[in-house]
Coordinates of C-alpha atoms (C1' of nucleotides) in Angstrom, one line a residue:
Chain L
M1 CA -21.8 22.6 22.1
S2 CA -19.7 20.9 24.6
S3 CA -16.7 19.0 23.5
T4 CA -18.1 16.0 25.2
V5 CA -20.9 15.5 22.7
V6 CA -20.9 11.9 21.6
P7 CA -20.6 11.6 17.9
K8 CA -22.9 9.1 16.6
L9 CA -21.7 6.7 14.0
T10 CA -23.9 5.6 11.3
I11 CA -23.2 3.3 8.5
I12 CA -25.3 3.6 5.4
T13 CA -25.6 0.6 3.3
K14 CA -27.4 0.2 0.2
R15 CA -29.1 -3.1 0.3
E16 CA -30.3 -5.3 -2.4
R17 CA -34.0 -4.9 -3.3
S18 CA -34.7 -8.3 -2.0
I19 CA -33.4 -7.6 1.4
S20 CA -36.1 -7.0 3.9
P21 CA -35.9 -4.0 6.0
I22 CA -33.9 -4.3 9.2
P23 CA -36.1 -4.2 12.2
E24 CA -35.9 -1.0 14.1
S25 CA -35.3 -2.8 17.2
I26 CA -31.6 -3.3 16.4
S27 CA -29.9 -1.9 19.3
P28 CA -26.8 0.1 18.9
P29 CA -24.0 -0.4 18.4
Q30 CA -25.0 -3.1 16.1
I31 CA -24.4 -2.2 12.5
E32 CA -25.9 -4.6 10.1
T33 CA -24.8 -4.8 6.6
S34 CA -25.9 -6.4 3.5
P35 CA -25.4 -10.1 4.0
K36 CA -24.1 -10.5 0.5
R37 CA -21.6 -8.0 -0.6
T38 CA -22.4 -6.3 -3.8
R39 CA -19.6 -6.2 -6.2
R40 CA -20.6 -2.8 -7.4
R41 CA -18.3 -0.2 -6.3
H42 CA -19.7 2.5 -4.1
S43 CA -19.4 5.8 -5.6
S44 CA -16.9 7.9 -3.8
S45 CA -19.5 10.4 -3.0
A46 CA -21.3 7.9 -1.0
T47 CA -18.9 7.6 1.8
S48 CA -18.1 11.3 1.9
T49 CA -21.7 12.1 2.0
S50 CA -22.6 9.7 4.6
A51 CA -19.7 10.8 6.7
S52 CA -20.5 14.4 6.4
T53 CA -24.2 14.1 7.3
I54 CA -24.3 11.6 10.0
S55 CA -25.3 12.3 13.4
H56 CA -28.1 11.5 15.7
T57 CA -29.6 9.3 13.2
N58 CA -32.2 6.7 14.0
T59 CA -32.7 3.6 12.1
S60 CA -34.6 4.6 9.1
T61 CA -35.3 3.5 5.6
T62 CA -36.2 5.2 2.5
D63 CA -39.4 4.7 0.7
G64 CA -39.7 2.6 -2.3
G65 CA -38.1 -0.6 -3.0
D66 CA -34.5 0.5 -2.6
E67 CA -33.9 0.3 1.0
V68 CA -31.2 2.4 2.4
K69 CA -30.4 1.2 5.7
I70 CA -29.2 3.6 8.3
F71 CA -28.1 2.2 11.5
T72 CA -27.0 4.2 14.5
S73 CA -24.0 3.1 16.3
S74 CA -22.7 4.8 19.3
A75 CA -19.3 3.8 18.2
V76 CA -17.8 6.3 20.4
S77 CA -18.8 4.7 23.6
E78 CA -21.1 6.2 26.1
T79 CA -20.8 4.1 29.1
N80 CA -22.3 4.5 32.5
G81 CA -23.7 7.8 31.5
Q82 CA -20.3 9.2 31.0
T83 CA -19.3 10.5 27.7
T84 CA -16.1 8.8 26.9
D85 CA -14.9 10.3 23.8
D86 CA -11.4 9.3 24.6
D87 CA -12.3 5.9 25.8
D88 CA -11.9 4.6 22.3
I89 CA -8.4 5.6 22.2
D90 CA -6.1 3.4 24.0
V91 CA -3.8 5.6 25.8
D92 CA -1.9 2.9 27.4
G93 CA 1.2 4.2 26.1
I94 CA 2.8 5.3 22.9
D95 CA 4.7 2.1 22.6
D96 CA 1.5 0.2 22.4
R97 CA 0.2 2.5 19.8
L98 CA 3.2 2.6 17.7
S99 CA 2.7 0.4 14.7
P100 CA 4.9 -2.6 14.7
V101 CA 6.8 -1.8 11.6
V102 CA 7.7 -5.1 10.2
V103 CA 11.1 -6.2 11.4
E104 CA 13.1 -7.3 8.6
P105 CA 15.4 -10.2 8.7
T106 CA 18.1 -9.4 11.2
S107 CA 20.9 -10.6 9.0
P108 CA 21.4 -8.0 6.5
V109 CA 21.0 -9.2 3.0
K110 CA 24.2 -8.5 1.3
T111 CA 24.2 -8.5 -2.3
A112 CA 26.9 -10.3 -4.2
T113 CA 28.1 -7.0 -5.6
D114 CA 28.2 -5.5 -2.2
T115 CA 30.1 -8.5 -0.9
L116 CA 32.7 -8.1 -3.5
N117 CA 32.9 -4.4 -3.5
S118 CA 33.1 -3.9 0.1
D119 CA 34.4 -7.2 1.4
T120 CA 36.8 -8.8 -0.8
P121 CA 37.6 -12.3 0.1
S122 CA 41.0 -11.4 1.2
S123 CA 39.6 -8.6 3.3
I124 CA 37.0 -10.9 4.8
H125 CA 39.5 -13.5 5.7
P126 CA 43.0 -12.3 5.7
S127 CA 44.3 -15.8 6.2
F128 CA 43.3 -16.5 2.7
P129 CA 46.2 -15.8 0.5
N130 CA 45.2 -13.1 -1.9
G131 CA 41.6 -14.2 -1.6
Y132 CA 40.0 -16.9 -3.5
G133 CA 39.2 -14.6 -6.3
G134 CA 42.6 -15.3 -7.7
F135 CA 41.7 -18.8 -8.5
F136 CA 38.4 -18.1 -10.1
P137 CA 39.6 -17.3 -13.6
Y138 CA 40.7 -20.9 -13.9
F139 CA 37.8 -22.9 -13.0
P140 CA 35.7 -22.6 -16.1
M141 CA 38.7 -23.4 -18.2
F142 CA 40.4 -25.9 -16.1
P143 CA 38.3 -27.5 -13.6
Y144 CA 41.1 -29.6 -12.2
F145 CA 42.8 -26.5 -11.1
N146 CA 43.7 -26.8 -7.5
G147 CA 44.9 -23.3 -6.8
Y148 CA 48.5 -23.9 -7.1
H149 CA 50.9 -23.5 -9.9
P150 CA 51.5 -26.9 -11.3
S151 CA 55.2 -26.7 -11.3
S152 CA 56.1 -24.3 -8.6
Q153 CA 53.2 -25.4 -6.3
M154 CA 53.0 -21.8 -5.2
P155 CA 49.6 -20.4 -4.7
L156 CA 48.4 -18.5 -7.6
T157 CA 47.3 -15.0 -7.1
S158 CA 44.7 -12.9 -8.7
T159 CA 47.5 -10.7 -10.0
S160 CA 49.0 -13.6 -11.8
N161 CA 45.7 -14.4 -13.5
S162 CA 44.6 -10.9 -14.2
N163 CA 44.7 -11.3 -17.9
T164 CA 42.6 -14.4 -18.1
N165 CA 39.1 -13.7 -19.2
Q166 CA 38.8 -11.3 -16.5
P167 CA 35.6 -9.5 -17.5
H168 CA 33.6 -12.7 -17.6
F169 CA 35.1 -14.0 -14.4
D170 CA 34.6 -10.8 -12.6
K171 CA 30.9 -10.9 -13.4
L172 CA 30.5 -14.5 -12.6
R173 CA 32.4 -13.9 -9.4
S174 CA 30.0 -11.3 -8.5
I175 CA 27.0 -13.6 -8.7
S176 CA 27.4 -14.7 -5.2
P177 CA 30.2 -15.3 -2.8
G178 CA 28.8 -18.8 -2.7
I179 CA 29.6 -19.2 -6.3
Y180 CA 33.0 -20.3 -5.3
P181 CA 32.7 -24.0 -5.4
P182 CA 33.8 -25.7 -2.2
S183 CA 36.5 -27.5 -3.9
M184 CA 37.9 -24.3 -5.2
H185 CA 37.9 -22.9 -1.8
M186 CA 39.4 -26.0 -0.6
G187 CA 42.2 -25.6 -3.0
L188 CA 43.5 -22.9 -0.7
L189 CA 43.2 -25.1 2.3
T190 CA 44.4 -28.3 1.0
S191 CA 48.0 -29.4 0.6
P192 CA 49.5 -28.7 -2.8
T193 CA 49.4 -32.4 -3.5
R194 CA 45.9 -33.0 -2.5
G195 CA 44.1 -31.3 -5.3
N196 CA 40.4 -30.9 -5.3
M197 CA 39.2 -34.1 -6.7
G198 CA 38.3 -35.5 -3.4
G199 CA 35.2 -33.5 -3.1
P200 CA 34.4 -30.6 -0.8
I201 CA 35.8 -30.5 2.7
L202 CA 33.3 -29.3 5.1
N203 CA 34.2 -26.6 7.4
P204 CA 37.8 -26.5 6.4
H205 CA 38.5 -23.5 8.5
P206 CA 36.7 -22.3 11.6
N207 CA 36.6 -18.8 10.2
F208 CA 35.8 -19.8 6.7
P209 CA 33.6 -16.9 5.7
Y210 CA 31.4 -18.6 3.2
T211 CA 30.8 -21.9 4.8
Q212 CA 27.4 -20.8 5.9
Q213 CA 26.5 -19.2 2.7
W214 CA 27.3 -21.8 0.2
R215 CA 24.3 -23.8 -0.9
P216 CA 23.8 -26.1 -3.8
N217 CA 21.3 -23.8 -5.4
L218 CA 24.0 -21.3 -5.8
F219 CA 25.4 -23.4 -8.6
P220 CA 22.4 -23.3 -10.9
F221 CA 24.4 -24.3 -13.9
G222 CA 25.9 -27.3 -12.3
L223 CA 29.4 -26.5 -11.5
P224 CA 31.4 -29.6 -11.9
F225 CA 33.6 -29.1 -8.9
G226 CA 33.3 -31.5 -6.1
N227 CA 31.4 -34.1 -8.1
G228 CA 34.4 -35.4 -9.9
S229 CA 33.0 -35.0 -13.3
P230 CA 34.8 -32.3 -15.0
G231 CA 33.2 -30.6 -18.0
N232 CA 29.6 -31.2 -17.1
H233 CA 29.0 -27.8 -15.8
N234 CA 26.4 -27.1 -18.5
L235 CA 24.3 -30.1 -17.9
Q236 CA 21.7 -28.7 -15.6
H237 CA 21.2 -25.4 -17.5
P238 CA 22.9 -25.9 -20.8
N239 CA 21.1 -22.8 -22.3
L240 CA 21.9 -20.6 -19.4
F241 CA 25.5 -20.9 -19.1
D242 CA 27.6 -21.5 -22.1
G243 CA 30.6 -19.5 -21.2
T244 CA 29.6 -16.4 -23.1
E245 CA 29.1 -13.0 -21.5
R246 CA 25.5 -13.2 -22.4
S247 CA 25.1 -16.3 -20.4
V248 CA 26.9 -14.8 -17.5
N249 CA 24.5 -11.9 -17.7
A250 CA 21.6 -14.3 -17.7
I251 CA 22.9 -15.9 -14.6
L252 CA 23.4 -12.5 -13.0
D253 CA 19.8 -11.7 -13.7
N254 CA 18.6 -14.9 -12.1
Q255 CA 20.9 -14.5 -9.2
K256 CA 20.0 -10.9 -8.5
P257 CA 19.3 -10.7 -4.8
R258 CA 15.8 -9.7 -4.1
K259 CA 15.4 -6.9 -1.7
P260 CA 13.5 -7.8 1.3
H261 CA 10.0 -6.5 1.4
I262 CA 10.1 -3.6 3.7
K263 CA 6.6 -2.3 4.3
K264 CA 5.6 1.3 4.4
P265 CA 5.4 2.9 7.7
L266 CA 1.8 3.3 8.9
N267 CA 0.2 6.6 8.5
A268 CA -1.9 8.3 11.1
F269 CA -5.1 6.7 9.9
M270 CA -3.6 3.3 9.8
L271 CA -2.4 3.6 13.3
F272 CA -5.8 4.8 14.3
M273 CA -7.4 1.8 12.5
K274 CA -5.0 -0.6 14.1
E275 CA -5.8 0.7 17.5
Q276 CA -9.5 1.1 17.1
R277 CA -10.4 -1.9 15.1
P278 CA -10.8 -4.2 18.1
H279 CA -13.0 -1.6 19.7
V280 CA -15.2 -1.4 16.7
I281 CA -15.4 -5.1 16.3
A282 CA -16.3 -5.5 19.9
E283 CA -19.0 -2.8 19.7
C284 CA -20.5 -4.0 16.4
V285 CA -21.5 -7.2 14.8
L286 CA -19.6 -6.3 11.7
K287 CA -17.4 -9.0 10.2
E288 CA -16.2 -7.6 7.0
S289 CA -13.2 -5.4 7.3
S290 CA -14.4 -3.2 4.5
Q291 CA -17.5 -2.3 6.6
I292 CA -15.4 -1.9 9.7
N293 CA -13.1 0.4 7.8
K294 CA -16.0 2.5 6.9
V295 CA -16.9 2.9 10.5
L296 CA -13.3 3.6 11.3
G297 CA -13.2 6.2 8.6
Q298 CA -16.2 7.9 10.1
K299 CA -14.8 7.7 13.5
W300 CA -11.6 9.2 12.2
K301 CA -13.4 12.1 10.7
Q302 CA -15.3 12.7 13.8
L303 CA -12.3 12.5 15.9
P304 CA -11.3 15.8 17.4
R305 CA -8.4 17.4 15.9
S306 CA -6.4 17.2 19.0
E307 CA -7.0 13.5 19.0
Q308 CA -6.1 13.2 15.4
D309 CA -2.9 15.1 16.0
K310 CA -1.8 12.4 18.4
Y311 CA -1.9 9.9 15.6
Y312 CA -0.2 12.3 13.2
E313 CA 2.5 12.6 15.7
M314 CA 2.8 8.9 16.1
A315 CA 2.9 8.5 12.3
K316 CA 5.6 11.0 12.1
E317 CA 7.6 9.1 14.7
E318 CA 7.0 6.0 12.8
R319 CA 8.3 7.5 9.6
I320 CA 11.4 8.7 11.4
R321 CA 12.0 5.4 12.9
H322 CA 11.4 3.7 9.6
M323 CA 13.8 6.0 8.0
K324 CA 16.5 5.2 10.5
E325 CA 15.9 1.5 10.3
H326 CA 15.9 1.5 6.5
P327 CA 17.9 4.4 5.3
G328 CA 17.9 3.4 1.7
W329 CA 14.3 2.4 1.5
S330 CA 11.8 4.2 -0.7
A331 CA 8.1 3.7 -1.1
R332 CA 9.0 3.1 -4.7
D333 CA 10.6 -0.2 -3.7
N334 CA 7.2 -1.7 -3.0
Y335 CA 5.7 -0.4 -6.2
G336 CA 4.7 -2.9 -8.8
I337 CA 4.1 -5.9 -6.6
R338 CA 0.5 -5.9 -7.1
K339 CA 0.8 -4.3 -10.5
K340 CA 2.8 -7.3 -11.7
R341 CA 0.1 -9.5 -10.6
T342 CA -2.4 -7.4 -12.4
Q343 CA -0.3 -7.3 -15.5
S344 CA -0.1 -11.0 -15.4
G345 CA -3.8 -11.2 -15.7
L346 CA -4.5 -12.5 -12.2
S347 CA -6.2 -9.4 -11.1
H348 CA -9.6 -8.2 -12.0
K349 CA -9.4 -5.0 -10.1
K350 CA -10.6 -2.0 -12.0
P351 CA -8.3 1.0 -11.9
R352 CA -9.4 3.4 -9.3
E353 CA -11.6 6.2 -10.3
K354 CA -11.7 4.8 -13.8
L355 CA -15.5 4.9 -13.7
D356 CA -15.3 8.6 -13.0
T357 CA -13.0 9.4 -15.8
E358 CA -13.3 9.3 -19.5
N359 CA -10.6 10.5 -21.8
G360 CA -9.0 12.2 -18.8
D361 CA -12.1 14.2 -18.1
C362 CA -14.6 13.6 -15.4
V363 CA -17.7 12.3 -16.9
N364 CA -19.5 13.1 -13.7
Q365 CA -18.5 16.7 -13.5
K366 CA -21.8 17.9 -14.8
K367 CA -23.7 15.2 -13.1
C368 CA -22.3 16.2 -9.7
R369 CA -23.2 19.8 -10.3
A370 CA -26.6 18.7 -11.7
R371 CA -27.3 16.4 -8.9
F372 CA -26.1 18.4 -6.0
G373 CA -25.7 21.9 -7.3
L374 CA -23.0 24.3 -6.3
E375 CA -24.5 24.8 -2.9
Q376 CA -23.8 21.2 -2.1
Q377 CA -20.3 20.8 -3.4
G378 CA -19.5 18.8 -0.4
Q379 CA -21.5 16.0 -1.9
W380 CA -19.7 16.0 -5.2
C381 CA -17.8 13.0 -6.0
K382 CA -14.1 13.0 -5.0
H383 CA -13.0 13.3 -8.5
C384 CA -15.1 16.4 -9.1
K385 CA -14.0 17.9 -5.9
R386 CA -10.4 17.2 -6.7
K387 CA -10.7 18.4 -10.2
K388 CA -12.7 21.4 -9.1
K389 CA -14.0 21.4 -12.7
C390 CA -17.6 21.7 -11.9
T391 CA -17.0 25.3 -11.0
R392 CA -16.3 26.2 -14.5
F393 CA -19.8 25.5 -15.4
T394 CA -20.8 28.3 -13.2
E395 CA -18.6 30.5 -15.3
E396 CA -20.4 29.3 -18.3
G397 CA -23.7 30.4 -16.8
G398 CA -24.9 27.3 -15.2
D399 CA -27.5 27.7 -12.5
G400 CA -26.1 25.1 -10.3
F401 CA -28.9 22.7 -10.7
S402 CA -30.5 20.9 -13.5
G403 CA -32.7 17.9 -13.6
S404 CA -32.4 15.1 -16.0
G405 CA -34.4 17.0 -18.6
N406 CA -31.9 19.8 -18.6
L407 CA -29.0 17.8 -19.9
T408 CA -27.0 18.5 -22.9
G409 CA -26.6 16.0 -25.6
A410 CA -23.3 14.9 -24.2
E411 CA -24.8 14.5 -20.8
S412 CA -27.7 12.6 -22.3
S413 CA -25.3 10.3 -23.9
L414 CA -23.6 9.8 -20.7
D415 CA -26.8 9.0 -19.1
E416 CA -27.3 6.2 -21.5
D417 CA -24.4 4.5 -19.8
D418 CA -25.9 1.8 -17.6
D419 CA -23.2 2.0 -15.1
L420 CA -23.5 5.7 -14.8
N421 CA -27.2 5.4 -14.5
D422 CA -26.6 2.9 -11.8
R423 CA -24.3 5.2 -10.0
S424 CA -26.7 8.1 -10.6
R425 CA -29.4 6.0 -9.0
D426 CA -27.2 5.3 -6.1
S427 CA -26.5 8.9 -5.8
N428 CA -30.1 9.8 -5.8
E429 CA -30.6 7.3 -3.1
E430 CA -27.9 9.1 -1.2
N431 CA -29.6 12.3 -1.9
R432 CA -32.8 11.1 -0.5
L433 CA -31.0 9.8 2.5
N434 CA -29.2 13.0 3.1
L435 CA -32.3 14.9 2.7
T436 CA -33.9 12.7 5.3
L437 CA -31.0 13.0 7.6
T438 CA -30.8 16.7 7.1
N439 CA -34.5 17.2 7.6
N440 CA -34.5 15.1 10.7
H441 CA -31.4 16.5 12.2
N442 CA -29.6 19.5 11.1
V443 CA -26.4 17.8 11.3
H444 CA -23.6 19.7 12.9
S445 CA -24.9 22.8 11.1
S446 CA -23.7 24.9 13.9
R447 CA -20.2 23.6 13.5
I448 CA -19.9 24.1 9.8
E449 CA -19.0 27.5 8.7
R450 CA -19.4 28.3 5.1
S451 CA -17.4 30.8 3.1
P452 CA -19.2 33.3 0.8
Q453 CA -18.4 30.9 -2.0
G454 CA -20.4 28.2 -0.3
H455 CA -17.4 26.1 0.6
S456 CA -17.6 24.4 3.8
H457 CA -14.6 25.0 6.0
H458 CA -15.5 22.4 8.5
P459 CA -12.5 20.1 8.8
Q460 CA -14.6 17.4 7.2
H461 CA -15.6 19.6 4.4
R462 CA -12.5 21.5 3.6
P463 CA -11.9 22.0 0.0
H464 CA -9.8 19.3 -1.5
H465 CA -6.8 21.5 -2.0
L466 CA -6.7 21.9 1.7
E467 CA -7.6 18.4 2.6
N468 CA -4.1 17.2 2.6
I469 CA -2.6 20.2 4.2
R470 CA -2.0 19.2 7.7
P471 CA -0.9 21.6 10.4
P472 CA 2.4 21.0 11.9
P473 CA 1.7 18.7 14.7
H474 CA 3.7 20.6 17.1
L475 CA 1.5 23.7 16.7
T476 CA -1.5 24.0 18.9
L477 CA -4.9 24.6 17.4
L478 CA -4.8 28.2 18.4
Q479 CA -1.6 28.6 16.5
Q480 CA -3.1 27.2 13.3
P481 CA -6.1 29.3 12.6
Q482 CA -5.7 29.0 8.9
F483 CA -6.5 25.3 9.1
F484 CA -9.7 25.6 10.9
H485 CA -11.4 28.6 9.6
Chain J
dG1 C1' -4.4 -19.2 -3.0
dG2 C1' -5.0 -14.8 -4.0
dA3 C1' -7.6 -10.7 -5.5
dC4 C1' -11.1 -7.7 -3.9
dC5 C1' -13.3 -4.5 -0.8
dT6 C1' -13.0 -0.3 2.1
dT7 C1' -11.0 3.5 4.6
dT8 C1' -7.2 7.8 4.9
dG9 C1' -2.6 9.3 4.4
dA10 C1' 2.0 9.3 2.5
dA11 C1' 4.9 9.1 -1.2
dG12 C1' 6.1 8.4 -5.9
dC13 C1' 5.3 9.2 -10.7
dC14 C1' 3.7 11.7 -14.7
dC15 C1' 2.5 15.6 -17.3
Chain Q
dG1 C1' 2.9 21.8 -8.8
dG2 C1' -1.4 19.4 -9.5
dG3 C1' -3.4 15.1 -10.3
dC4 C1' -3.2 10.3 -10.2
dT5 C1' -1.6 5.8 -8.5
dT6 C1' 0.1 2.7 -5.2
dC7 C1' 0.6 0.8 -0.8
dA8 C1' 0.1 0.4 4.1
dA9 C1' -3.8 -3.0 7.8
dA10 C1' -7.5 -6.2 8.2
dG11 C1' -10.3 -10.1 7.4
dG12 C1' -14.5 -11.7 5.2
dT13 C1' -15.9 -12.8 0.6
dC14 C1' -15.4 -14.4 -3.9
dC15 C1' -13.3 -16.5 -7.9

DNA sequence: GGACCTTTGAAGCCC
DNA sequence: GGGCTTCAAAGGTCC
């Protein structure tokens, strides 16, 4: 078979019983889907099955009331009689294809702790005598303090105050550089006789390091400075700041700088999707991204390895670039964002694969084996394939197939589950569909090699434990025989 | 307004 | 180390 064979894309959609059959006259690449999205999750086997059995498929339906719509889409374009397998892939240049990793705010977010640890006030601005930290110990206790010794009028230093409530003040000082009230900063800049009762002086120094950073909301507990009302610093948040260490900690928690949301670098498939989505949208009448993504998933699986490797290479570059741009970033940083929403009760999303698991075991493990048999493990649900548990039934003497009447009690009890029945029915539909497809077109049979154990070693049918094993992108196909045989 | 759906891959977490 | 979970993009749909 020539490498220029045009892979046909077909989307298989289970439609509602009330939906009338789609006329066969639908011309490719139109892919029509159910007008109303069903909330029921498709079994994971559905997509894998469809993806693995799709090829020169004409529009067809199954018998009975449950229409299974199969639409053919020449998603890999065939224009002007030329097979353009690569036409879908924009090869304008790698820069175009590279995913625009979200550019984070250009100004690095510096935490308060960082600021204090790395850039002490005095180091930030050497003109400040001993930094403004030296004054800080005084302000909660003596709001009228102007930064100078009352008798000597000499600037007070942090050293001279090092014994004054230092632990609390150090913590409070670390909240934010802006926590230094303007008037306290001004104390350094005003004359010894001026004091700080006249309110903040704006832009007292052209190089004043915190002028841009100080904002009113950095004084959540209502610091009295600058408003001429000493002693009212608890008015806004009387419960938050009462001078105790606990209150300081509470403030610290509230003031913890939030890390900017750095998104994950795109993987190969995401890059492929981003690039190919406009093509699919242009070729099809699909609207829903979920349907488009199904098509893209099929296209991805049908993409030649050499083409896929390009995206893997791009993804690798993306990861390297991302690592350089965000050295300390970890995917873990983004964990919990949605989870928090879920925990807060806003999400109704069911945990993935939950329907397939019960007490940690796959409730479908026998069903998959029963439904598809050992000869068709490629059609097992993802969970069974991953667990590879069905094989143990072979060891127990299973024959690889059993109808509904051959179920054990446990299986029968499982069959009583409506949802499982539902999914089983879906799967039967898929079976019928696959049989139809297989009978009509022996799909890619020549490309699929099977091991003596019956495992498909086609790239699309590799055993799960090999699914995630990717050849090093720099190796050619000939150098990686173990991945393709 | 935000979760869901749907795909594959990467990475983190847990046992 | 295997298995599971989460997130990345996208945009229509639904609550």
